[in-house]
Tab-separated table of C-alpha atoms and ligand atoms in Angstrom:
chain	number	residue	atom	x	y	z
A	1	MET	CA	61.778	89.106	103.009
A	2	ILE	CA	65.057	89.908	105.072
A	3	ARG	CA	65.775	93.712	104.857
A	4	SER	CA	68.656	95.916	105.538
A	5	ILE	CA	68.528	97.653	109.229
A	6	LYS	CA	66.963	100.948	109.630
A	7	GLY	CA	69.363	103.818	109.061
A	8	THR	CA	71.652	101.786	106.932
A	9	HIS	CA	71.482	101.573	102.870
A	10	ASP	CA	72.755	99.681	100.108
A	11	ILE	CA	74.870	101.690	97.559
A	12	LEU	CA	73.551	100.274	94.026
A	13	PRO	CA	74.770	100.771	90.518
A	14	VAL	CA	74.461	103.576	89.027
A	15	GLU	CA	75.022	105.344	92.587
A	16	SER	CA	78.094	103.574	93.189
A	17	ALA	CA	79.583	104.925	90.004
A	18	LEU	CA	79.212	108.747	91.538
A	19	TRP	CA	80.727	107.416	95.076
A	20	GLN	CA	83.755	106.132	92.961
A	21	ALA	CA	84.037	109.539	91.525
A	22	VAL	CA	83.897	111.504	94.479
A	23	GLU	CA	86.286	108.975	96.309
A	24	LYS	CA	88.548	109.487	93.533
A	25	ASN	CA	88.634	113.147	93.546
A	26	VAL	CA	89.034	113.173	97.319
A	27	ARG	CA	92.245	110.994	97.101
A	28	ASN	CA	93.486	113.073	94.261
A	29	ILE	CA	93.032	116.391	95.964
A	30	MET	CA	94.454	114.854	99.529
A	31	GLY	CA	97.550	113.855	97.444
A	32	ARG	CA	97.965	117.483	96.085
A	33	TYR	CA	98.033	118.914	99.560
A	34	GLY	CA	100.452	116.152	100.966
A	35	TYR	CA	98.145	113.790	102.967
A	36	SER	CA	98.815	110.209	103.251
A	37	GLU	CA	95.954	107.547	104.113
A	38	ILE	CA	95.396	106.257	107.157
A	39	ARG	CA	93.182	103.214	108.098
A	40	THR	CA	91.946	101.968	111.223
A	41	PRO	CA	89.683	99.137	112.505
A	42	ALA	CA	85.895	99.282	112.514
A	43	PHE	CA	85.553	98.842	116.176
A	44	GLU	CA	87.795	99.918	119.053
A	45	GLY	CA	87.638	99.542	123.098
A	46	THR	CA	84.655	101.824	124.271
A	47	GLU	CA	86.869	103.661	126.723
A	48	LEU	CA	88.790	105.374	123.744
A	49	PHE	CA	85.471	107.305	122.759
A	50	LYS	CA	84.264	108.073	126.292
A	51	ARG	CA	87.792	109.667	126.957
A	52	ALA	CA	88.236	111.355	123.836
A	53	VAL	CA	84.664	112.453	122.718
A	54	GLY	CA	83.604	112.904	126.178
A	55	GLU	CA	80.857	111.090	128.195
A	56	ASP	CA	78.361	114.086	128.414
A	57	THR	CA	78.071	114.331	124.335
A	58	ASP	CA	75.252	112.896	122.540
A	59	ILE	CA	77.384	110.461	120.540
A	60	VAL	CA	78.834	108.902	123.631
A	61	SER	CA	75.791	109.151	125.881
A	62	LYS	CA	73.471	107.888	123.519
A	63	GLU	CA	74.380	106.820	120.168
A	64	MET	CA	77.237	104.250	120.388
A	65	TYR	CA	76.561	100.755	119.198
A	66	THR	CA	78.449	99.090	122.296
A	67	TRP	CA	78.457	95.267	123.183
A	68	THR	CA	80.558	93.139	125.646
A	69	ASP	CA	82.395	90.450	123.778
A	70	GLN	CA	82.835	86.879	124.935
A	71	SER	CA	86.061	87.847	127.040
A	72	GLY	CA	84.144	90.758	128.789
A	73	THR	CA	85.879	93.714	126.925
A	74	SER	CA	83.582	96.495	126.105
A	75	LEU	CA	83.969	97.172	122.142
A	76	THR	CA	82.254	99.914	120.157
A	77	LEU	CA	81.691	100.525	116.615
A	78	LYS	CA	83.478	103.558	115.710
A	79	PRO	CA	81.001	106.883	115.592
A	80	GLU	CA	83.767	108.916	114.459
A	81	LEU	CA	87.484	108.832	113.426
A	82	THR	CA	89.363	111.449	115.225
A	83	ALA	CA	89.763	109.308	118.138
A	84	PRO	CA	90.890	106.241	116.448
A	85	VAL	CA	93.403	108.276	114.376
A	86	VAL	CA	94.895	109.825	117.520
A	87	ARG	CA	95.183	106.310	119.247
A	88	ALA	CA	97.021	104.831	116.259
A	89	PHE	CA	99.266	108.125	116.320
A	90	ILE	CA	100.036	107.337	119.822
A	91	GLN	CA	100.408	103.565	119.286
A	92	HIS	CA	102.690	103.731	116.578
A	93	ASN	CA	104.704	106.522	117.817
A	94	LEU	CA	104.140	108.199	114.177
A	95	SER	CA	105.862	111.670	115.305
A	96	ARG	CA	108.992	109.400	115.412
A	97	LEU	CA	108.853	109.344	111.640
A	98	ASN	CA	108.320	113.129	111.123
A	99	PRO	CA	107.197	115.785	113.600
A	100	LEU	CA	104.489	116.791	111.224
A	101	GLN	CA	102.071	113.930	110.288
A	102	LYS	CA	99.068	114.918	107.996
A	103	LEU	CA	96.797	111.979	107.474
A	104	TYR	CA	93.398	111.430	105.632
A	105	TYR	CA	90.729	108.820	105.626
A	106	ILE	CA	87.553	107.811	103.844
A	107	ASP	CA	85.656	105.265	106.020
A	108	ALA	CA	82.263	104.021	107.289
A	109	LEU	CA	80.935	105.109	110.824
A	110	PHE	CA	78.279	104.074	113.149
A	111	ARG	CA	75.876	106.414	115.192
A	112	ARG	CA	72.529	105.521	116.515
A	113	GLU	CA	70.765	108.406	115.669
A	114	ARG	CA	67.231	108.899	114.802
A	115	PRO	CA	67.151	107.961	110.916
A	116	GLN	CA	65.930	111.079	108.639
A	117	LYS	CA	66.834	112.818	105.528
A	118	GLY	CA	70.750	113.313	105.496
A	119	ARG	CA	71.084	111.331	108.815
A	120	PHE	CA	72.062	107.606	108.969
A	121	ARG	CA	73.008	105.067	111.393
A	122	GLN	CA	75.891	103.563	108.970
A	123	PHE	CA	77.192	106.691	107.128
A	124	HIS	CA	80.489	107.667	105.561
A	125	GLN	CA	83.247	110.563	105.813
A	126	PHE	CA	86.359	111.618	104.579
A	127	GLY	CA	88.539	113.732	106.428
A	128	VAL	CA	91.983	114.660	107.911
A	129	GLU	CA	93.810	115.154	111.030
A	130	VAL	CA	97.127	117.025	111.392
A	131	PHE	CA	99.443	116.294	114.335
A	132	GLY	CA	102.550	118.402	115.368
A	133	ALA	CA	101.539	122.108	113.932
A	134	GLU	CA	100.414	124.626	116.485
A	135	ASN	CA	100.820	127.716	114.190
A	136	PRO	CA	97.753	129.361	112.582
A	137	GLU	CA	98.805	128.767	108.898
A	138	ILE	CA	97.866	124.986	109.391
A	139	ASP	CA	94.273	125.882	110.720
A	140	ALA	CA	93.912	128.136	107.455
A	141	GLU	CA	95.315	125.161	105.389
A	142	VAL	CA	92.866	122.502	106.893
A	143	ILE	CA	89.766	124.897	106.642
A	144	SER	CA	90.759	125.768	103.130
A	145	LEU	CA	91.269	122.023	102.061
A	146	ALA	CA	87.799	121.266	103.311
A	147	PHE	CA	86.197	124.468	101.772
A	148	ASN	CA	88.308	123.705	98.443
A	149	ILE	CA	87.615	119.872	98.342
A	150	LEU	CA	83.797	120.627	98.372
A	151	LYS	CA	84.034	123.180	95.758
A	152	GLU	CA	85.869	121.054	93.563
A	153	LEU	CA	83.340	118.010	93.914
A	154	GLY	CA	80.954	120.701	92.498
A	155	LEU	CA	78.944	121.795	95.363
A	156	GLY	CA	78.088	125.461	95.287
A	157	ASN	CA	76.207	127.686	97.795
A	158	LEU	CA	78.558	126.521	100.673
A	159	LYS	CA	78.578	128.571	104.031
A	160	LEU	CA	81.908	128.572	106.251
A	161	ILE	CA	81.280	129.428	110.024
A	162	ILE	CA	84.252	129.707	112.123
A	163	ASN	CA	85.101	130.236	115.814
A	164	SER	CA	87.649	129.925	118.695
A	165	ILE	CA	86.565	128.697	121.966
A	166	GLY	CA	90.044	129.028	123.394
A	167	SER	CA	92.660	127.035	125.337
A	168	LYS	CA	91.661	124.996	128.465
A	169	ASP	CA	92.118	127.950	130.867
A	170	CYS	CA	89.870	130.142	128.923
A	171	ARG	CA	87.150	127.476	128.561
A	172	ASN	CA	87.551	126.884	132.214
A	173	LYS	CA	86.669	130.511	132.997
A	174	TYR	CA	84.103	130.643	130.499
A	175	ARG	CA	82.358	127.536	132.185
A	176	ASN	CA	82.040	129.628	135.271
A	177	SER	CA	80.521	132.670	133.290
A	178	ILE	CA	77.942	130.430	131.572
A	179	ARG	CA	77.054	128.831	134.712
A	180	ASP	CA	76.240	132.378	136.279
A	181	PHE	CA	74.290	133.346	133.242
A	182	LEU	CA	72.175	130.038	133.368
A	183	LYS	CA	71.732	129.648	137.251
A	184	PRO	CA	68.356	131.906	137.052
A	185	TYR	CA	66.859	129.911	134.409
A	186	PHE	CA	67.992	126.250	135.828
A	187	LYS	CA	64.490	124.952	136.637
A	188	GLU	CA	63.538	125.758	132.972
A	189	LEU	CA	66.437	123.549	131.362
A	190	SER	CA	65.848	120.180	130.123
A	191	GLU	CA	66.939	117.472	132.317
A	192	THR	CA	69.799	116.430	130.006
A	193	SER	CA	70.940	120.320	130.260
A	194	GLN	CA	70.482	120.294	133.961
A	195	LYS	CA	72.748	117.575	134.129
A	196	ARG	CA	75.335	119.151	131.472
A	197	PHE	CA	75.028	122.436	133.836
A	198	HIS	CA	76.893	120.417	136.607
A	199	ASN	CA	79.294	118.393	134.334
A	200	ASN	CA	79.688	120.054	131.199
A	201	PRO	CA	77.876	123.436	130.536
A	202	LEU	CA	79.721	124.192	127.180
A	203	ARG	CA	77.563	121.176	125.801
A	204	ILE	CA	74.215	123.429	126.690
A	205	LEU	CA	75.169	125.639	123.677
A	206	ASP	CA	74.542	122.795	121.719
A	207	THR	CA	70.849	122.359	122.372
A	208	LYS	CA	68.268	121.784	119.768
A	209	ILE	CA	65.366	123.025	122.268
A	210	PRO	CA	63.734	126.185	121.338
A	211	ARG	CA	63.469	127.485	124.666
A	212	GLU	CA	66.830	127.078	125.687
A	213	ILE	CA	68.173	128.449	122.451
A	214	GLU	CA	65.974	131.395	123.159
A	215	ILE	CA	67.566	131.615	126.638
A	216	LEU	CA	71.218	131.390	125.155
A	217	GLN	CA	70.376	134.355	122.928
A	218	ASN	CA	71.638	136.645	125.886
A	219	ALA	CA	74.462	134.193	127.085
A	220	PRO	CA	77.746	135.843	127.368
A	221	SER	CA	80.086	135.227	124.299
A	222	ILE	CA	83.082	132.997	124.687
A	223	THR	CA	85.344	135.152	122.666
A	224	ASN	CA	85.200	137.600	125.856
A	225	SER	CA	87.123	134.456	127.659
A	226	LEU	CA	89.558	134.342	125.492
A	227	SER	CA	93.362	134.896	126.432
A	228	GLN	CA	95.393	137.520	124.250
A	229	ILE	CA	97.526	134.429	122.843
A	230	ASP	CA	94.300	132.620	121.784
A	231	ASN	CA	92.921	136.039	120.316
A	232	ASP	CA	96.137	136.432	118.377
A	233	HIS	CA	95.834	132.935	116.995
A	234	PHE	CA	92.523	133.092	115.796
A	235	SER	CA	92.971	136.765	114.150
A	236	LYS	CA	95.818	135.118	112.102
A	237	VAL	CA	93.683	132.096	111.224
A	238	CYS	CA	91.170	134.841	109.945
A	239	GLU	CA	93.691	136.892	107.947
A	240	TYR	CA	95.231	134.046	106.162
A	241	LEU	CA	91.611	132.693	105.193
A	242	GLU	CA	91.131	136.256	103.586
A	243	ILE	CA	94.377	135.819	101.696
A	244	LEU	CA	93.379	132.617	100.616
A	245	LYS	CA	90.151	134.305	99.431
A	246	ILE	CA	88.104	131.660	101.521
A	247	PRO	CA	84.900	133.465	102.555
A	248	PHE	CA	83.765	132.748	106.073
A	249	LYS	CA	81.728	134.136	108.857
A	250	VAL	CA	82.426	134.253	112.438
A	251	ASP	CA	79.878	132.599	114.961
A	252	ASP	CA	80.543	132.903	118.677
A	253	LYS	CA	78.086	130.170	119.442
A	254	LEU	CA	79.741	127.414	117.275
A	255	VAL	CA	81.248	124.946	119.932
A	256	ARG	CA	80.846	121.823	118.067
A	257	GLY	CA	79.215	118.470	119.588
A	258	LEU	CA	82.404	116.850	120.602
A	259	ASP	CA	84.557	117.558	123.745
A	260	TYR	CA	88.050	117.425	122.321
A	261	TYR	CA	88.177	120.643	120.651
A	262	SER	CA	90.095	123.592	121.620
A	263	ARG	CA	90.674	127.133	119.960
A	264	THR	CA	89.629	126.839	116.243
A	265	THR	CA	86.121	125.289	115.616
A	266	PHE	CA	84.593	125.222	111.885
A	267	GLU	CA	81.574	123.942	110.105
A	268	ILE	CA	80.461	124.033	106.516
A	269	THR	CA	76.913	124.163	105.496
A	270	SER	CA	74.688	123.856	102.515
A	271	ASP	CA	71.193	125.178	102.367
A	272	ILE	CA	69.967	122.536	99.959
A	273	LEU	CA	70.409	120.019	102.744
A	274	GLY	CA	67.671	121.510	105.213
A	275	ALA	CA	67.513	120.651	109.014
A	276	GLN	CA	70.723	118.185	108.529
A	277	ASN	CA	72.786	120.874	106.919
A	278	ALA	CA	76.270	120.231	108.004
A	279	LEU	CA	78.551	118.975	105.152
A	280	CYS	CA	81.558	119.327	107.322
A	281	GLY	CA	82.727	119.899	110.819
A	282	GLY	CA	86.143	120.321	112.503
A	283	GLY	CA	88.654	122.088	114.744
A	284	ARG	CA	91.511	121.899	116.727
A	285	TYR	CA	92.220	119.664	119.548
A	286	ASP	CA	95.386	120.334	121.054
A	287	ASP	CA	94.960	118.458	124.452
A	288	LEU	CA	93.581	115.121	122.900
A	289	VAL	CA	96.920	113.183	122.151
A	290	GLU	CA	98.127	114.034	126.027
A	291	ASN	CA	94.591	113.140	127.252
A	292	LEU	CA	94.916	109.813	125.399
A	293	GLY	CA	98.294	109.139	126.995
A	294	GLY	CA	100.646	110.314	124.421
A	295	LYS	CA	102.991	113.370	124.484
A	296	SER	CA	101.515	116.838	124.159
A	297	THR	CA	101.086	117.356	120.481
A	298	PRO	CA	98.825	119.790	118.825
A	299	GLY	CA	96.369	118.425	116.515
A	300	ILE	CA	93.762	119.785	114.069
A	301	GLY	CA	91.250	118.035	111.490
A	302	PHE	CA	87.752	117.841	110.010
A	303	ALA	CA	85.525	115.401	108.354
A	304	ALA	CA	82.878	115.803	105.838
A	305	GLY	CA	79.687	113.454	105.192
A	306	LEU	CA	79.831	111.668	102.358
A	307	GLU	CA	75.851	110.720	102.057
A	308	ARG	CA	75.040	114.409	102.349
A	309	ILE	CA	77.823	115.591	99.639
A	310	ILE	CA	76.465	112.746	97.311
A	311	MET	CA	72.677	113.730	97.956
A	312	VAL	CA	73.678	117.416	96.879
A	313	LEU	CA	75.823	116.266	93.938
A	314	ASP	CA	73.519	113.467	92.702
A	315	GLU	CA	71.455	115.308	90.025
A	316	GLU	CA	74.374	117.684	89.063
A	317	LEU	CA	76.904	114.953	88.376
A	318	LYS	CA	74.909	112.327	87.081
A	319	SER	CA	75.238	113.361	83.550
A	320	GLU	CA	78.805	114.099	83.835
A	321	ILE	CA	80.192	111.053	85.679
A	322	SER	CA	79.945	108.475	82.336
A	323	PRO	CA	82.716	109.247	79.789
A	324	ALA	CA	81.675	106.060	78.570
A	325	VAL	CA	81.096	104.263	75.234
A	326	TYR	CA	77.808	102.218	74.472
A	327	MET	CA	78.820	99.620	71.704
A	328	VAL	CA	75.835	98.598	69.642
A	329	GLY	CA	76.417	95.564	67.296
A	330	LEU	CA	73.615	94.416	65.104
A	331	GLY	CA	73.831	90.870	63.458
A	332	SER	CA	76.306	88.216	64.047
A	333	GLN	CA	79.214	89.607	62.175
A	334	ALA	CA	78.972	92.966	63.484
A	335	ILE	CA	78.780	91.817	66.945
A	336	ALA	CA	82.186	90.212	66.409
A	337	LYS	CA	83.655	93.378	65.389
A	338	THR	CA	82.031	95.304	68.272
A	339	MET	CA	83.510	92.891	70.593
A	340	GLU	CA	86.797	93.451	69.088
A	341	LEU	CA	86.519	97.227	69.263
A	342	THR	CA	85.118	96.924	72.876
A	343	GLN	CA	88.234	94.781	73.982
A	344	VAL	CA	90.655	97.367	72.619
A	345	LEU	CA	88.921	100.375	73.854
A	346	ARG	CA	88.612	98.840	77.376
A	347	ASN	CA	92.513	98.281	77.078
A	348	ARG	CA	93.208	101.811	76.402
A	349	GLY	CA	91.210	102.752	79.604
A	350	LEU	CA	87.754	103.591	78.224
A	351	THR	CA	84.607	102.510	80.082
A	352	VAL	CA	82.657	100.437	77.388
A	353	HIS	CA	79.331	98.994	77.730
A	354	PHE	CA	78.035	96.226	75.500
A	355	ASP	CA	74.970	94.485	75.124
A	356	PRO	CA	75.158	90.628	75.171
A	357	LEU	CA	71.150	90.490	75.302
A	358	ARG	CA	71.149	91.474	71.647
A	359	ARG	CA	68.524	93.618	72.151
A	360	SER	CA	67.003	96.098	69.347
A	361	LEU	CA	68.923	99.248	68.510
A	362	LYS	CA	66.292	101.437	70.111
A	363	SER	CA	66.378	99.482	73.382
A	364	GLN	CA	70.275	99.422	73.376
A	365	LEU	CA	70.270	103.223	73.135
A	366	ARG	CA	67.387	103.837	75.492
A	367	GLU	CA	69.735	101.782	77.917
A	368	ALA	CA	72.583	103.828	76.980
A	369	ASP	CA	70.677	106.814	77.870
A	370	ARG	CA	69.876	105.455	81.261
A	371	LEU	CA	73.361	104.713	81.939
A	372	GLY	CA	74.349	108.426	81.079
A	373	VAL	CA	76.686	107.181	78.329
A	374	LYS	CA	77.994	109.984	76.202
A	375	ILE	CA	78.752	108.104	72.693
A	376	ALA	CA	77.384	105.270	71.120
A	377	VAL	CA	79.097	103.411	68.408
A	378	ILE	CA	76.870	101.331	66.241
A	379	VAL	CA	78.013	98.683	63.727
A	380	GLY	CA	75.386	96.756	61.500
A	381	ASP	CA	75.749	95.351	57.868
A	382	GLN	CA	76.007	98.564	56.264
A	383	GLU	CA	78.925	99.728	58.318
A	384	LEU	CA	80.803	96.345	57.986
A	385	ASN	CA	80.343	96.688	54.137
A	386	THR	CA	81.806	100.494	54.141
A	387	GLY	CA	84.350	99.686	56.611
A	388	LYS	CA	83.090	102.672	58.951
A	389	ALA	CA	81.366	102.635	62.399
A	390	LEU	CA	78.439	105.194	63.132
A	391	VAL	CA	79.609	107.313	65.994
A	392	LYS	CA	76.858	108.905	67.707
A	393	ASP	CA	76.905	111.710	70.318
A	394	LEU	CA	73.833	111.104	72.711
A	395	THR	CA	74.153	114.332	74.422
A	396	SER	CA	73.888	116.603	71.080
A	397	GLY	CA	72.377	113.987	68.765
A	398	SER	CA	74.934	114.486	66.200
A	399	GLN	CA	76.516	111.430	64.371
A	400	GLN	CA	79.342	110.705	61.743
A	401	GLU	CA	80.789	107.721	60.196
A	402	ILE	CA	84.492	106.865	61.207
A	403	SER	CA	86.340	104.095	59.506
A	404	PHE	CA	87.382	101.377	61.764
A	405	GLU	CA	91.269	102.054	61.414
A	406	VAL	CA	91.007	105.040	63.049
A	407	VAL	CA	87.693	104.975	65.387
A	408	VAL	CA	89.532	103.891	68.266
A	409	GLU	CA	92.119	106.496	68.451
A	410	ASN	CA	89.196	108.835	67.785
A	411	LEU	CA	87.650	107.893	70.905
A	412	VAL	CA	90.642	107.758	72.943
A	413	GLU	CA	91.204	111.213	72.253
A	414	LEU	CA	87.347	112.233	73.194
A	415	PHE	CA	88.111	110.886	76.549
A	416	PRO	CA	91.716	111.887	77.342
A	417	GLU	CA	91.335	111.634	81.020
A	418	SER	CA	89.719	107.951	81.226
B	501	HAM	P1	80.860	115.406	113.202
B	501	HAM	O1	80.592	116.908	113.048
B	501	HAM	O2	80.348	114.545	114.142
B	501	HAM	O3	82.504	115.669	113.441
B	501	HAM	O4	80.644	114.880	111.735
B	501	HAM	C1	81.268	115.362	110.508
B	501	HAM	C2	80.168	115.299	109.379
B	501	HAM	O5	79.654	113.852	109.307
B	501	HAM	C3	78.729	116.183	109.647
B	501	HAM	O6	79.239	117.322	109.286
B	501	HAM	C4	77.810	115.328	108.761
B	501	HAM	O7	78.209	115.535	107.312
B	501	HAM	C5	78.524	113.724	108.879
B	501	HAM	N1	77.700	113.167	109.649
B	501	HAM	C6	77.708	113.081	111.022
B	501	HAM	N2	76.683	112.319	111.265
B	501	HAM	C7	75.976	111.832	110.368
B	501	HAM	C8	75.017	110.937	110.220
B	501	HAM	N3	74.418	110.128	111.403
B	501	HAM	N4	74.529	110.493	108.965
B	501	HAM	C9	74.927	111.173	108.099
B	501	HAM	N5	76.023	111.988	107.851
B	501	HAM	C10	76.593	112.280	109.135
B	501	HAM	C11	83.281	114.491	113.418
B	501	HAM	O8	82.941	113.443	113.423
B	501	HAM	C12	84.605	114.930	113.885
B	501	HAM	N6	85.517	113.842	114.140
B	501	HAM	C13	85.406	115.746	112.862
B	501	HAM	C14	86.553	116.203	113.192
B	501	HAM	C15	88.024	115.517	112.536
B	501	HAM	N7	87.327	117.154	113.898
B	501	HAM	C16	88.486	117.064	113.999
B	501	HAM	N8	88.829	116.215	113.111
């Protein structure tokens, strides 16, 4: 048997209904915040990710799916979306249309990580990228959008941590102090961290090795290297988040795993997920557009992992996502009537399931239950005679007879948002 590749998965019915519900919600909320969708190709030139995400990051140094095509060009399946969106922003000169660009996406990404719970080799994200705004109110808007989407999707127990890693100059200053601090421990560091010590010492703060985490506990805080302007910016972000009533904690060790960040960084986690607990991460990248060849333009964004969100939502939402009707026809005349009702209800926007296998009432109701359907409409000989359908609420078990003339209107009223 040919099977799917390790770390990838199929999204089958009934799970796909949950994905659709989440995606619909995300699009709806993005619209409310004034974001427009952008879609970019599945693969890009490898150089884009090397330059944007950084050669010393885990993503670029060991996780990319890269190959050389027949013409000798190095291509990479996108491991993240900030770099492709920045590339598109520059290529199409989007700032010409409007100095403020607010873009969102829902897409598949590829990283060759070790597969485990919440970590896949093909996974999905939704996220935003905003170009052209450097004031702290946009940081607060982007962070609150990330937090509010997760909350509106029904996720509880969210933890938001934020930090500022300062502008380029502050980070250069900090690089020297972290090198000075780590010098006495150099021999104890892993090979990767020793390499990073020379090329990119900030990356060492991302380590998962227990001894290195222990050493870093006493490392100097990046906060001490921030300029007055960066400090003021960060204080304003915190102040606005308080006004927006978004609960957060400051963590001065949060540098994030990608090299393009500057100033504000943030992450939202959920305890339910265990080790892979990050639902969402993001931050500012004020130098990235220029580094990739565009005009100097500030940027900020976030991305949230859909598989992890779906995992948390799975149980909670399953029972709510099916404002659907299961139509049961018993006997050939009743089947004709239920086919007619099914068509009218579907035309009015309702989801209606219908059993062409002509199974028994009991097994049809079992099927309705499996699908998480709320209402069953039952029509047999008796109902045909009385001109009334039997409408059963499968969650409460209550049932009533409703005449064929008004049953459609009644059901449409029950599910006004379908
Ligand atoms: P990231 O932290 O690499 O950031 O990924 C964001 C989210 O994607 C994570 O918090 C996680 O939920 C999900 N994720 C990442 N890797 C995997 C995986 N292997 N399997 C399942 N889910 C995963 C970025 O990608 C940045 N581009 C975010 C950003 C946008 N920063 C600014 N704008």
